[in-house]
C-alpha cells in the first residue's frame, strides 16, 4: 500500500512538472517560499521601507543561508541605506560563491559599479565594468553605465564614445539615446542633441508598446499578442526581442516548427545569449519527443553558459530521465541542486528518479526536502 501511494505521489509530481514545463515561461523559477521572500523584500525597497527590507532580508538569510537571490537584494538595501561597505561585502560574498552557485558575474560587477559610483569612486566603477565586459562583451548596459559614469566625471567625449557603443550594441533603447542627447547638450552640440532626442522619443513609444505586448503574452492572450507583435515588426523587423516574443507565442500555441524558425533567426545574433537560445530549442525538441537533438542542444547550452544556470542541468536531467538514463539524470539534478539549493522542484524531480530505481530512502529524503522548501 505504501509503495502504491509513493507511485501515485510521484505521478502527480511528474504531471505537475510537465504542466509547468509546458505552460510556464522557460526562465521562470519555481515559486517557493524563497521566491516570495525576495519579492516581498523588493516590494519594501520599492516603497522605500529600507529598514524593514533589511530586517526581512536578515530574517530570510537565517532560513536560506547564502541565498544568491536574498544576498543580491540585501546588497541593494544596503546601497539605498548608503551603507556602501556592507553592500560591497555582500557582492564580494557572491563573487566568492561563483563556482558553487548560479551567479551572473557580469550582473554582480554591474551592481558593484553603482555602489562605487554612489561613493564617487568613479575609476573603481569603470574598472569593475571593464571586468564585466571581459566576461560579457555584448552586454549593452555595461557600455551605457560607463558612458553615464564618464558623464558624471565631465569626460563628455569619453561618455559619447561609450554611449555610442551601447547604441551600436542595442539600437532599440531610448534611454541610451536620451543619455547621449544630454551629453551633446553639455557640449553645445545642438544638432546631434536634437537628433538623439527625436530618436529617444520614438523608442520611448516603442518601449510602451513592448510592455503592453509582454503583458498580453504573459496573460496568454496569444491572438492579441501575435497581432500586436506583427504590427510592431512591420516597423522593426529585426528587433531581437520581438522575434523572441514571436517564437515564445508560437511555442505556447504548440506550433513548435514555427517557433524553431524564429529561434533559429536569433541564434547568430551577437546580443542574444546563445545559451538561452540553445535552451529554448532543446526544450522544444524535448516536447516533440526528439530527445537526441534536445540532449545535443542542452549540452551546447551548458557549454555556452557562464552562470552555472541550474535550469539547464534540471532540463538535461529531465531529458535523460525520458531516455531512461537514470544515473545521468541523477547527476544532473544533483548539479541543479548544487547551483540552486533552495529550488524545491529539483528535489522533487530527483525523487522521481530514485523512485524509478526503487531507492525508497533517497526518495523519501528528497521529498522531505521538497516539502520543506515549496
Short mmCIF file of N, CA, C and O in Angstrom, two decimals, residues 118-251:
data_model
loop_
_atom_site.label_atom_id
_atom_site.label_comp_id
_atom_site.label_asym_id
_atom_site.label_seq_id
_atom_site.Cartn_x
_atom_site.Cartn_y
_atom_site.Cartn_z
N UNK A 118 28.08 55.70 -6.50
CA UNK A 118 27.44 56.44 -5.40
C UNK A 118 28.49 57.01 -4.44
O UNK A 118 28.29 58.09 -3.86
N UNK A 119 29.60 56.29 -4.30
CA UNK A 119 30.69 56.74 -3.42
C UNK A 119 31.60 57.75 -4.12
O UNK A 119 32.59 58.19 -3.52
N UNK A 120 31.29 58.08 -5.36
CA UNK A 120 32.12 58.99 -6.18
C UNK A 120 33.48 58.37 -6.49
O UNK A 120 34.42 59.11 -6.86
N UNK A 121 33.60 57.07 -6.37
CA UNK A 121 34.85 56.38 -6.72
C UNK A 121 34.70 55.91 -8.17
O UNK A 121 34.54 54.72 -8.47
N UNK A 122 34.76 56.87 -9.07
CA UNK A 122 34.41 56.61 -10.46
C UNK A 122 35.39 55.66 -11.17
O UNK A 122 34.96 54.84 -11.98
N UNK A 123 36.67 55.78 -10.87
CA UNK A 123 37.63 54.91 -11.54
C UNK A 123 37.42 53.45 -11.14
O UNK A 123 37.53 52.54 -11.96
N UNK A 124 37.10 53.22 -9.87
CA UNK A 124 36.81 51.85 -9.43
C UNK A 124 35.57 51.32 -10.15
O UNK A 124 35.51 50.14 -10.51
N UNK A 125 34.59 52.20 -10.33
CA UNK A 125 33.37 51.79 -11.04
C UNK A 125 33.70 51.40 -12.48
O UNK A 125 33.21 50.38 -12.99
N UNK A 126 34.55 52.21 -13.14
CA UNK A 126 34.93 51.89 -14.52
C UNK A 126 35.74 50.60 -14.60
O UNK A 126 35.54 49.79 -15.51
N UNK A 127 36.62 50.40 -13.63
CA UNK A 127 37.45 49.19 -13.63
C UNK A 127 36.60 47.93 -13.46
O UNK A 127 36.84 46.91 -14.12
N UNK A 128 35.60 48.01 -12.59
CA UNK A 128 34.77 46.82 -12.36
C UNK A 128 33.89 46.54 -13.57
O UNK A 128 33.60 45.39 -13.90
N UNK A 129 33.50 47.60 -14.28
CA UNK A 129 32.73 47.42 -15.51
C UNK A 129 33.58 46.79 -16.61
O UNK A 129 33.09 45.98 -17.40
N UNK A 130 34.86 47.15 -16.65
CA UNK A 130 35.75 46.53 -17.63
C UNK A 130 35.88 45.03 -17.37
O UNK A 130 35.96 44.23 -18.31
N UNK A 131 35.88 44.64 -16.10
CA UNK A 131 35.89 43.21 -15.77
C UNK A 131 34.64 42.52 -16.31
O UNK A 131 34.70 41.41 -16.83
N UNK A 132 33.51 43.19 -16.15
CA UNK A 132 32.25 42.62 -16.63
C UNK A 132 32.26 42.50 -18.15
O UNK A 132 31.79 41.50 -18.71
N UNK A 133 32.82 43.50 -18.83
CA UNK A 133 32.86 43.48 -20.30
C UNK A 133 33.75 42.35 -20.80
O UNK A 133 33.48 41.74 -21.84
N UNK A 134 34.81 42.03 -20.07
CA UNK A 134 35.66 40.90 -20.44
C UNK A 134 34.84 39.60 -20.46
O UNK A 134 35.06 38.74 -21.30
N UNK A 135 33.91 39.50 -19.53
CA UNK A 135 33.07 38.31 -19.45
C UNK A 135 31.94 38.33 -20.46
O UNK A 135 31.60 37.31 -21.07
N UNK A 136 31.32 39.51 -20.63
CA UNK A 136 30.14 39.64 -21.49
C UNK A 136 30.30 40.86 -22.40
O UNK A 136 29.71 41.91 -22.15
N UNK A 137 31.10 40.74 -23.48
CA UNK A 137 31.34 41.90 -24.34
C UNK A 137 30.10 42.40 -25.07
O UNK A 137 30.11 43.52 -25.59
N UNK A 138 29.02 41.60 -25.11
CA UNK A 138 27.78 42.03 -25.78
C UNK A 138 26.70 42.44 -24.79
O UNK A 138 25.52 42.49 -25.15
N UNK A 139 27.09 42.71 -23.56
CA UNK A 139 26.15 43.17 -22.53
C UNK A 139 26.05 44.69 -22.66
O UNK A 139 26.88 45.44 -22.13
N UNK A 140 25.04 45.16 -23.36
CA UNK A 140 24.94 46.56 -23.78
C UNK A 140 24.89 47.53 -22.60
O UNK A 140 25.45 48.63 -22.67
N UNK A 141 24.23 47.14 -21.51
CA UNK A 141 24.09 48.03 -20.36
C UNK A 141 25.43 48.42 -19.76
O UNK A 141 25.57 49.50 -19.19
N UNK A 142 26.44 47.56 -19.92
CA UNK A 142 27.76 47.85 -19.36
C UNK A 142 28.36 49.10 -20.01
O UNK A 142 28.96 49.94 -19.33
N UNK A 143 28.18 49.24 -21.32
CA UNK A 143 28.70 50.41 -22.02
C UNK A 143 27.89 51.66 -21.64
O UNK A 143 28.45 52.76 -21.51
N UNK A 144 26.59 51.46 -21.47
CA UNK A 144 25.74 52.58 -21.03
C UNK A 144 26.20 53.08 -19.67
O UNK A 144 26.30 54.30 -19.44
N UNK A 145 26.50 52.15 -18.76
CA UNK A 145 26.96 52.54 -17.42
C UNK A 145 28.28 53.29 -17.51
O UNK A 145 28.48 54.30 -16.83
N UNK A 146 29.19 52.81 -18.36
CA UNK A 146 30.48 53.50 -18.50
C UNK A 146 30.27 54.92 -19.04
O UNK A 146 30.90 55.87 -18.57
N UNK A 147 29.36 55.05 -20.01
CA UNK A 147 29.06 56.37 -20.55
C UNK A 147 28.47 57.29 -19.51
O UNK A 147 28.82 58.48 -19.43
N UNK A 148 27.58 56.75 -18.68
CA UNK A 148 26.94 57.55 -17.63
C UNK A 148 27.97 58.01 -16.60
O UNK A 148 27.95 59.17 -16.15
N UNK A 149 28.86 57.11 -16.23
CA UNK A 149 29.90 57.47 -15.24
C UNK A 149 30.83 58.53 -15.81
O UNK A 149 31.20 59.50 -15.12
N UNK A 150 31.22 58.38 -17.08
CA UNK A 150 32.11 59.38 -17.68
C UNK A 150 31.42 60.73 -17.80
O UNK A 150 32.07 61.78 -17.68
N UNK A 151 30.10 60.71 -17.98
CA UNK A 151 29.35 61.98 -17.97
C UNK A 151 29.45 62.62 -16.58
O UNK A 151 29.65 63.83 -16.45
N UNK A 152 29.30 61.80 -15.53
CA UNK A 152 29.40 62.31 -14.16
C UNK A 152 30.80 62.86 -13.89
O UNK A 152 30.97 63.78 -13.07
N UNK A 153 31.81 62.32 -14.57
CA UNK A 153 33.19 62.77 -14.41
C UNK A 153 33.50 63.98 -15.30
O UNK A 153 34.63 64.48 -15.31
N UNK A 154 32.50 64.43 -16.06
CA UNK A 154 32.65 65.53 -17.02
C UNK A 154 33.58 65.18 -18.17
O UNK A 154 34.11 66.06 -18.86
N UNK A 155 33.76 63.87 -18.40
CA UNK A 155 34.52 63.40 -19.56
C UNK A 155 33.50 63.17 -20.69
O UNK A 155 33.11 62.04 -20.97
N UNK A 156 33.09 64.26 -21.33
CA UNK A 156 31.96 64.18 -22.25
C UNK A 156 32.31 63.44 -23.54
O UNK A 156 31.47 62.71 -24.08
N UNK A 157 33.52 63.63 -24.04
CA UNK A 157 33.91 62.88 -25.24
C UNK A 157 33.98 61.39 -24.94
O UNK A 157 33.55 60.55 -25.75
N UNK A 158 34.52 61.05 -23.78
CA UNK A 158 34.56 59.64 -23.38
C UNK A 158 33.16 59.07 -23.20
O UNK A 158 32.90 57.91 -23.54
N UNK A 159 32.26 59.90 -22.67
CA UNK A 159 30.87 59.47 -22.47
C UNK A 159 30.21 59.17 -23.81
O UNK A 159 29.53 58.14 -23.97
N UNK A 160 30.41 60.05 -24.79
CA UNK A 160 29.82 59.84 -26.11
C UNK A 160 30.35 58.55 -26.73
O UNK A 160 29.59 57.77 -27.33
N UNK A 161 31.64 58.31 -26.57
CA UNK A 161 32.25 57.09 -27.12
C UNK A 161 31.58 55.84 -26.55
O UNK A 161 31.22 54.91 -27.29
N UNK A 162 31.40 55.81 -25.24
CA UNK A 162 30.80 54.62 -24.60
C UNK A 162 29.31 54.50 -24.92
O UNK A 162 28.81 53.39 -25.15
N UNK A 163 28.61 55.62 -24.94
CA UNK A 163 27.18 55.58 -25.24
C UNK A 163 26.93 55.18 -26.69
O UNK A 163 25.95 54.50 -26.99
N UNK A 164 27.84 55.57 -27.56
CA UNK A 164 27.73 55.15 -28.96
C UNK A 164 27.93 53.63 -29.08
O UNK A 164 27.26 52.97 -29.89
N UNK A 165 28.82 53.08 -28.27
CA UNK A 165 28.99 51.62 -28.22
C UNK A 165 27.70 50.95 -27.74
O UNK A 165 27.28 49.92 -28.28
N UNK A 166 27.08 51.54 -26.72
CA UNK A 166 25.84 50.97 -26.19
C UNK A 166 24.75 50.98 -27.25
O UNK A 166 24.01 50.00 -27.41
N UNK A 167 24.66 52.07 -28.02
CA UNK A 167 23.64 52.18 -29.07
C UNK A 167 23.92 51.20 -30.21
O UNK A 167 22.99 50.58 -30.75
N UNK A 168 25.18 51.04 -30.55
CA UNK A 168 25.53 50.05 -31.59
C UNK A 168 25.18 48.65 -31.13
O UNK A 168 24.75 47.80 -31.92
N UNK A 169 25.33 48.41 -29.84
CA UNK A 169 25.02 47.10 -29.25
C UNK A 169 23.51 46.86 -29.23
O UNK A 169 23.03 45.77 -29.56
N UNK A 170 22.75 47.89 -28.83
CA UNK A 170 21.29 47.78 -28.78
C UNK A 170 20.67 49.08 -29.30
O UNK A 170 20.49 50.03 -28.55
N UNK A 171 20.37 49.14 -30.60
CA UNK A 171 19.84 50.37 -31.20
C UNK A 171 18.38 50.65 -30.88
O UNK A 171 17.81 51.60 -31.42
N UNK A 172 17.78 49.83 -30.01
CA UNK A 172 16.35 49.99 -29.70
C UNK A 172 16.11 50.55 -28.30
O UNK A 172 14.98 50.55 -27.82
N UNK A 173 17.16 51.01 -27.63
CA UNK A 173 17.00 51.55 -26.28
C UNK A 173 16.91 53.07 -26.31
O UNK A 173 17.89 53.75 -26.60
N UNK A 174 15.75 53.59 -25.97
CA UNK A 174 15.57 55.04 -25.92
C UNK A 174 16.42 55.69 -24.84
O UNK A 174 16.85 56.84 -24.99
N UNK A 175 16.66 54.96 -23.75
CA UNK A 175 17.45 55.52 -22.64
C UNK A 175 18.86 55.85 -23.10
O UNK A 175 19.43 56.87 -22.71
N UNK A 176 19.42 54.99 -23.97
CA UNK A 176 20.78 55.22 -24.45
C UNK A 176 20.85 56.52 -25.26
O UNK A 176 21.76 57.33 -25.10
N UNK A 177 19.87 56.69 -26.16
CA UNK A 177 19.84 57.91 -26.97
C UNK A 177 19.60 59.14 -26.09
O UNK A 177 20.19 60.20 -26.33
N UNK A 178 18.73 59.00 -25.08
CA UNK A 178 18.42 60.13 -24.20
C UNK A 178 19.66 60.58 -23.45
O UNK A 178 19.92 61.79 -23.31
N UNK A 179 20.45 59.62 -22.97
CA UNK A 179 21.66 59.98 -22.23
C UNK A 179 22.68 60.65 -23.15
O UNK A 179 23.32 61.63 -22.76
N UNK A 180 22.80 60.15 -24.39
CA UNK A 180 23.75 60.77 -25.32
C UNK A 180 23.27 62.17 -25.71
O UNK A 180 24.08 63.09 -25.90
N UNK A 181 21.94 62.34 -25.82
CA UNK A 181 21.38 63.67 -26.07
C UNK A 181 21.84 64.65 -24.99
O UNK A 181 22.26 65.79 -25.29
N UNK A 182 21.78 64.20 -23.73
CA UNK A 182 22.18 65.07 -22.61
C UNK A 182 23.66 65.43 -22.68
O UNK A 182 24.05 66.56 -22.33
N UNK A 183 24.48 64.48 -23.11
CA UNK A 183 25.91 64.76 -23.22
C UNK A 183 26.18 65.75 -24.34
O UNK A 183 26.98 66.69 -24.19
N UNK A 184 25.50 65.58 -25.47
CA UNK A 184 25.68 66.53 -26.58
C UNK A 184 25.28 67.94 -26.14
O UNK A 184 25.89 68.95 -26.56
N UNK A 185 24.24 68.05 -25.31
CA UNK A 185 23.84 69.36 -24.80
C UNK A 185 24.95 70.00 -23.97
O UNK A 185 25.17 71.22 -24.03
N UNK A 186 25.66 69.16 -23.19
CA UNK A 186 26.78 69.66 -22.40
C UNK A 186 27.87 70.24 -23.29
O UNK A 186 28.60 71.17 -22.90
N UNK A 187 27.99 69.69 -24.50
CA UNK A 187 29.00 70.14 -25.45
C UNK A 187 28.46 71.22 -26.39
O UNK A 187 29.16 71.63 -27.34
N UNK A 188 27.21 71.66 -26.14
CA UNK A 188 26.55 72.65 -27.00
C UNK A 188 26.43 72.17 -28.45
O UNK A 188 26.40 72.99 -29.39
N UNK A 189 26.35 70.87 -28.61
CA UNK A 189 26.18 70.29 -29.96
C UNK A 189 24.67 70.06 -30.14
O UNK A 189 24.15 68.96 -29.94
N UNK A 190 23.98 71.11 -30.54
CA UNK A 190 22.52 71.07 -30.56
C UNK A 190 21.98 70.23 -31.73
O UNK A 190 20.90 69.64 -31.62
N UNK A 191 22.74 70.15 -32.80
CA UNK A 191 22.29 69.38 -33.94
C UNK A 191 22.19 67.89 -33.59
O UNK A 191 21.15 67.25 -33.80
N UNK A 192 23.28 67.33 -33.03
CA UNK A 192 23.26 65.91 -32.65
C UNK A 192 22.32 65.66 -31.47
O UNK A 192 21.68 64.61 -31.38
N UNK A 193 22.24 66.64 -30.60
CA UNK A 193 21.34 66.51 -29.45
C UNK A 193 19.89 66.38 -29.91
O UNK A 193 19.13 65.55 -29.41
N UNK A 194 19.51 67.19 -30.89
CA UNK A 194 18.14 67.17 -31.41
C UNK A 194 17.82 65.82 -32.07
O UNK A 194 16.74 65.24 -31.87
N UNK A 195 18.77 65.30 -32.83
CA UNK A 195 18.58 64.01 -33.50
C UNK A 195 18.39 62.89 -32.46
O UNK A 195 17.50 62.04 -32.59
N UNK A 196 19.25 62.90 -31.44
CA UNK A 196 19.14 61.86 -30.41
C UNK A 196 17.85 62.00 -29.61
O UNK A 196 17.23 61.01 -29.22
N UNK A 197 17.43 63.24 -29.36
CA UNK A 197 16.19 63.46 -28.62
C UNK A 197 14.99 62.91 -29.36
O UNK A 197 14.10 62.29 -28.77
N UNK A 198 14.95 63.14 -30.69
CA UNK A 198 13.84 62.63 -31.51
C UNK A 198 13.83 61.10 -31.51
O UNK A 198 12.76 60.48 -31.41
N UNK A 199 15.01 60.51 -31.62
CA UNK A 199 15.09 59.04 -31.61
C UNK A 199 14.68 58.49 -30.25
O UNK A 199 14.00 57.46 -30.16
N UNK A 200 15.09 59.16 -29.18
CA UNK A 200 14.72 58.72 -27.84
C UNK A 200 13.21 58.73 -27.65
O UNK A 200 12.62 57.81 -27.07
N UNK A 201 12.54 59.78 -28.17
CA UNK A 201 11.08 59.89 -28.06
C UNK A 201 10.40 58.76 -28.84
O UNK A 201 9.42 58.15 -28.36
N UNK A 202 10.92 58.46 -30.03
CA UNK A 202 10.35 57.37 -30.83
C UNK A 202 10.46 56.03 -30.11
O UNK A 202 9.49 55.27 -30.04
N UNK A 203 11.64 55.79 -29.54
CA UNK A 203 11.87 54.49 -28.89
C UNK A 203 11.15 54.40 -27.54
O UNK A 203 10.87 53.30 -27.06
N UNK A 204 10.86 55.55 -26.94
CA UNK A 204 10.08 55.53 -25.71
C UNK A 204 8.67 55.00 -25.98
O UNK A 204 8.12 54.22 -25.19
N UNK A 205 8.12 55.39 -27.12
CA UNK A 205 6.81 54.87 -27.51
C UNK A 205 6.90 53.37 -27.80
O UNK A 205 5.99 52.60 -27.44
N UNK A 206 7.99 52.97 -28.43
CA UNK A 206 8.19 51.53 -28.68
C UNK A 206 8.28 50.77 -27.37
O UNK A 206 7.72 49.67 -27.25
N UNK A 207 8.95 51.35 -26.39
CA UNK A 207 9.09 50.70 -25.08
C UNK A 207 7.72 50.45 -24.44
O UNK A 207 7.47 49.39 -23.86
N UNK A 208 6.83 51.43 -24.56
CA UNK A 208 5.47 51.27 -24.02
C UNK A 208 4.73 50.15 -24.75
O UNK A 208 4.04 49.33 -24.14
N UNK A 209 4.89 50.12 -26.08
CA UNK A 209 4.24 49.08 -26.87
C UNK A 209 4.78 47.71 -26.51
O UNK A 209 4.03 46.72 -26.45
N UNK A 210 6.10 47.63 -26.29
CA UNK A 210 6.72 46.36 -25.92
C UNK A 210 6.21 45.87 -24.57
O UNK A 210 5.98 44.68 -24.37
N UNK A 211 6.02 46.82 -23.65
CA UNK A 211 5.49 46.45 -22.33
C UNK A 211 4.09 45.86 -22.46
O UNK A 211 3.78 44.82 -21.87
N UNK A 212 3.25 46.53 -23.25
CA UNK A 212 1.88 46.03 -23.45
C UNK A 212 1.89 44.66 -24.12
O UNK A 212 1.10 43.78 -23.76
N UNK A 213 2.79 44.47 -25.07
CA UNK A 213 2.91 43.20 -25.76
C UNK A 213 3.32 42.10 -24.80
O UNK A 213 2.77 40.99 -24.81
N UNK A 214 4.29 42.40 -23.95
CA UNK A 214 4.76 41.42 -22.97
C UNK A 214 3.64 41.01 -22.03
O UNK A 214 3.49 39.83 -21.69
N UNK A 215 2.82 41.98 -21.59
CA UNK A 215 1.70 41.67 -20.69
C UNK A 215 0.67 40.79 -21.39
O UNK A 215 0.11 39.87 -20.78
N UNK A 216 0.41 41.05 -22.67
CA UNK A 216 -0.52 40.19 -23.42
C UNK A 216 0.00 38.76 -23.48
O UNK A 216 -0.75 37.80 -23.30
N UNK A 217 1.30 38.64 -23.72
CA UNK A 217 1.91 37.31 -23.81
C UNK A 217 1.83 36.58 -22.48
O UNK A 217 1.45 35.41 -22.41
N UNK A 218 2.19 37.28 -21.40
CA UNK A 218 2.20 36.65 -20.08
C UNK A 218 0.80 36.24 -19.63
O UNK A 218 0.64 35.28 -18.87
N UNK A 219 -0.21 36.98 -20.10
CA UNK A 219 -1.59 36.67 -19.74
C UNK A 219 -2.26 35.70 -20.72
O UNK A 219 -3.49 35.55 -20.71
N UNK A 220 -1.42 35.07 -21.58
CA UNK A 220 -1.90 34.05 -22.53
C UNK A 220 -2.94 34.58 -23.52
O UNK A 220 -3.76 33.81 -24.02
N UNK A 221 -2.88 35.88 -23.81
CA UNK A 221 -3.75 36.44 -24.84
C UNK A 221 -3.00 36.35 -26.16
O UNK A 221 -2.55 37.36 -26.74
N UNK A 222 -2.84 35.12 -26.63
CA UNK A 222 -1.91 34.84 -27.71
C UNK A 222 -2.31 35.48 -29.04
O UNK A 222 -1.45 35.95 -29.79
N UNK A 223 -3.60 35.48 -29.35
CA UNK A 223 -4.03 36.08 -30.63
C UNK A 223 -3.77 37.58 -30.65
O UNK A 223 -3.27 38.12 -31.63
N UNK A 224 -4.11 38.25 -29.53
CA UNK A 224 -3.85 39.69 -29.45
C UNK A 224 -2.35 39.97 -29.47
O UNK A 224 -1.89 40.93 -30.10
N UNK A 225 -1.60 39.15 -28.76
CA UNK A 225 -0.16 39.33 -28.71
C UNK A 225 0.46 39.17 -30.09
O UNK A 225 1.34 39.95 -30.49
N UNK A 226 0.00 38.16 -30.83
CA UNK A 226 0.54 37.93 -32.17
C UNK A 226 0.23 39.10 -33.10
O UNK A 226 1.08 39.55 -33.87
N UNK A 227 -0.99 39.62 -33.01
CA UNK A 227 -1.38 40.76 -33.86
C UNK A 227 -0.52 41.98 -33.53
O UNK A 227 -0.04 42.68 -34.45
N UNK A 228 -0.31 42.24 -32.25
CA UNK A 228 0.50 43.39 -31.83
C UNK A 228 1.95 43.20 -32.24
O UNK A 228 2.62 44.14 -32.68
N UNK A 229 2.45 41.98 -32.10
CA UNK A 229 3.83 41.67 -32.46
C UNK A 229 4.05 41.88 -33.97
O UNK A 229 5.04 42.50 -34.39
N UNK A 230 3.12 41.38 -34.77
CA UNK A 230 3.22 41.56 -36.23
C UNK A 230 3.20 43.04 -36.62
O UNK A 230 3.93 43.48 -37.51
N UNK A 231 2.37 43.80 -35.93
CA UNK A 231 2.26 45.24 -36.20
C UNK A 231 3.60 45.94 -35.92
O UNK A 231 4.07 46.74 -36.73
N UNK A 232 4.21 45.62 -34.79
CA UNK A 232 5.48 46.26 -34.42
C UNK A 232 6.61 45.80 -35.34
O UNK A 232 7.51 46.58 -35.68
N UNK A 233 6.54 44.54 -35.78
CA UNK A 233 7.61 44.02 -36.64
C UNK A 233 7.56 44.59 -38.06
O UNK A 233 8.54 44.51 -38.79
N UNK A 234 6.44 45.19 -38.42
CA UNK A 234 6.39 45.89 -39.72
C UNK A 234 7.37 47.06 -39.74
O UNK A 234 7.98 47.36 -40.76
N UNK A 235 7.53 47.70 -38.58
CA UNK A 235 8.44 48.84 -38.49
C UNK A 235 9.82 48.43 -38.00
O UNK A 235 10.83 49.03 -38.39
N UNK A 236 9.85 47.38 -37.15
CA UNK A 236 11.13 46.93 -36.59
C UNK A 236 11.31 45.43 -36.86
O UNK A 236 11.24 44.60 -35.94
N UNK A 237 11.52 45.06 -38.11
CA UNK A 237 11.53 43.63 -38.48
C UNK A 237 12.67 42.82 -37.89
O UNK A 237 12.58 41.60 -37.81
N UNK A 238 13.77 43.49 -37.51
CA UNK A 238 14.92 42.74 -36.98
C UNK A 238 15.10 42.90 -35.47
O UNK A 238 16.12 42.50 -34.92
N UNK A 239 14.10 43.47 -34.81
CA UNK A 239 14.19 43.68 -33.36
C UNK A 239 14.26 42.31 -32.68
O UNK A 239 13.30 41.54 -32.71
N UNK A 240 15.39 41.98 -32.00
CA UNK A 240 15.54 40.64 -31.44
C UNK A 240 14.51 40.27 -30.38
O UNK A 240 14.07 39.13 -30.30
N UNK A 241 14.09 41.26 -29.58
CA UNK A 241 13.09 40.95 -28.55
C UNK A 241 11.74 40.62 -29.16
O UNK A 241 11.01 39.76 -28.66
N UNK A 242 11.39 41.30 -30.25
CA UNK A 242 10.14 40.99 -30.94
C UNK A 242 10.19 39.59 -31.55
O UNK A 242 9.22 38.83 -31.49
N UNK A 243 11.33 39.25 -32.14
CA UNK A 243 11.48 37.91 -32.72
C UNK A 243 11.37 36.85 -31.63
O UNK A 243 10.71 35.82 -31.80
N UNK A 244 11.99 37.13 -30.48
CA UNK A 244 11.94 36.17 -29.38
C UNK A 244 10.52 36.02 -28.85
O UNK A 244 10.06 34.90 -28.56
N UNK A 245 9.81 37.13 -28.70
CA UNK A 245 8.42 37.07 -28.23
C UNK A 245 7.57 36.26 -29.21
O UNK A 245 6.74 35.44 -28.79
N UNK A 246 7.78 36.49 -30.49
CA UNK A 246 7.01 35.75 -31.50
C UNK A 246 7.28 34.25 -31.39
O UNK A 246 6.37 33.43 -31.47
N UNK A 247 8.56 33.91 -31.18
CA UNK A 247 8.91 32.49 -31.01
C UNK A 247 8.19 31.90 -29.80
O UNK A 247 7.67 30.78 -29.85
N UNK A 248 8.14 32.66 -28.71
CA UNK A 248 7.50 32.15 -27.49
C UNK A 248 5.99 32.00 -27.66
O UNK A 248 5.38 31.10 -27.09
N UNK A 249 5.38 32.91 -28.41
CA UNK A 249 3.94 32.79 -28.67
C UNK A 249 3.66 31.51 -29.44
O UNK A 249 2.76 30.73 -29.09
N UNK A 250 4.43 31.27 -30.50
CA UNK A 250 4.25 30.03 -31.26
C UNK A 250 4.50 28.80 -30.39
O UNK A 250 3.84 27.77 -30.53
N UNK A 251 5.46 28.94 -29.48
CA UNK A 251 5.75 27.83 -28.57
C UNK A 251 4.55 27.55 -27.67
O UNK A 251 4.17 26.40 -27.45
#
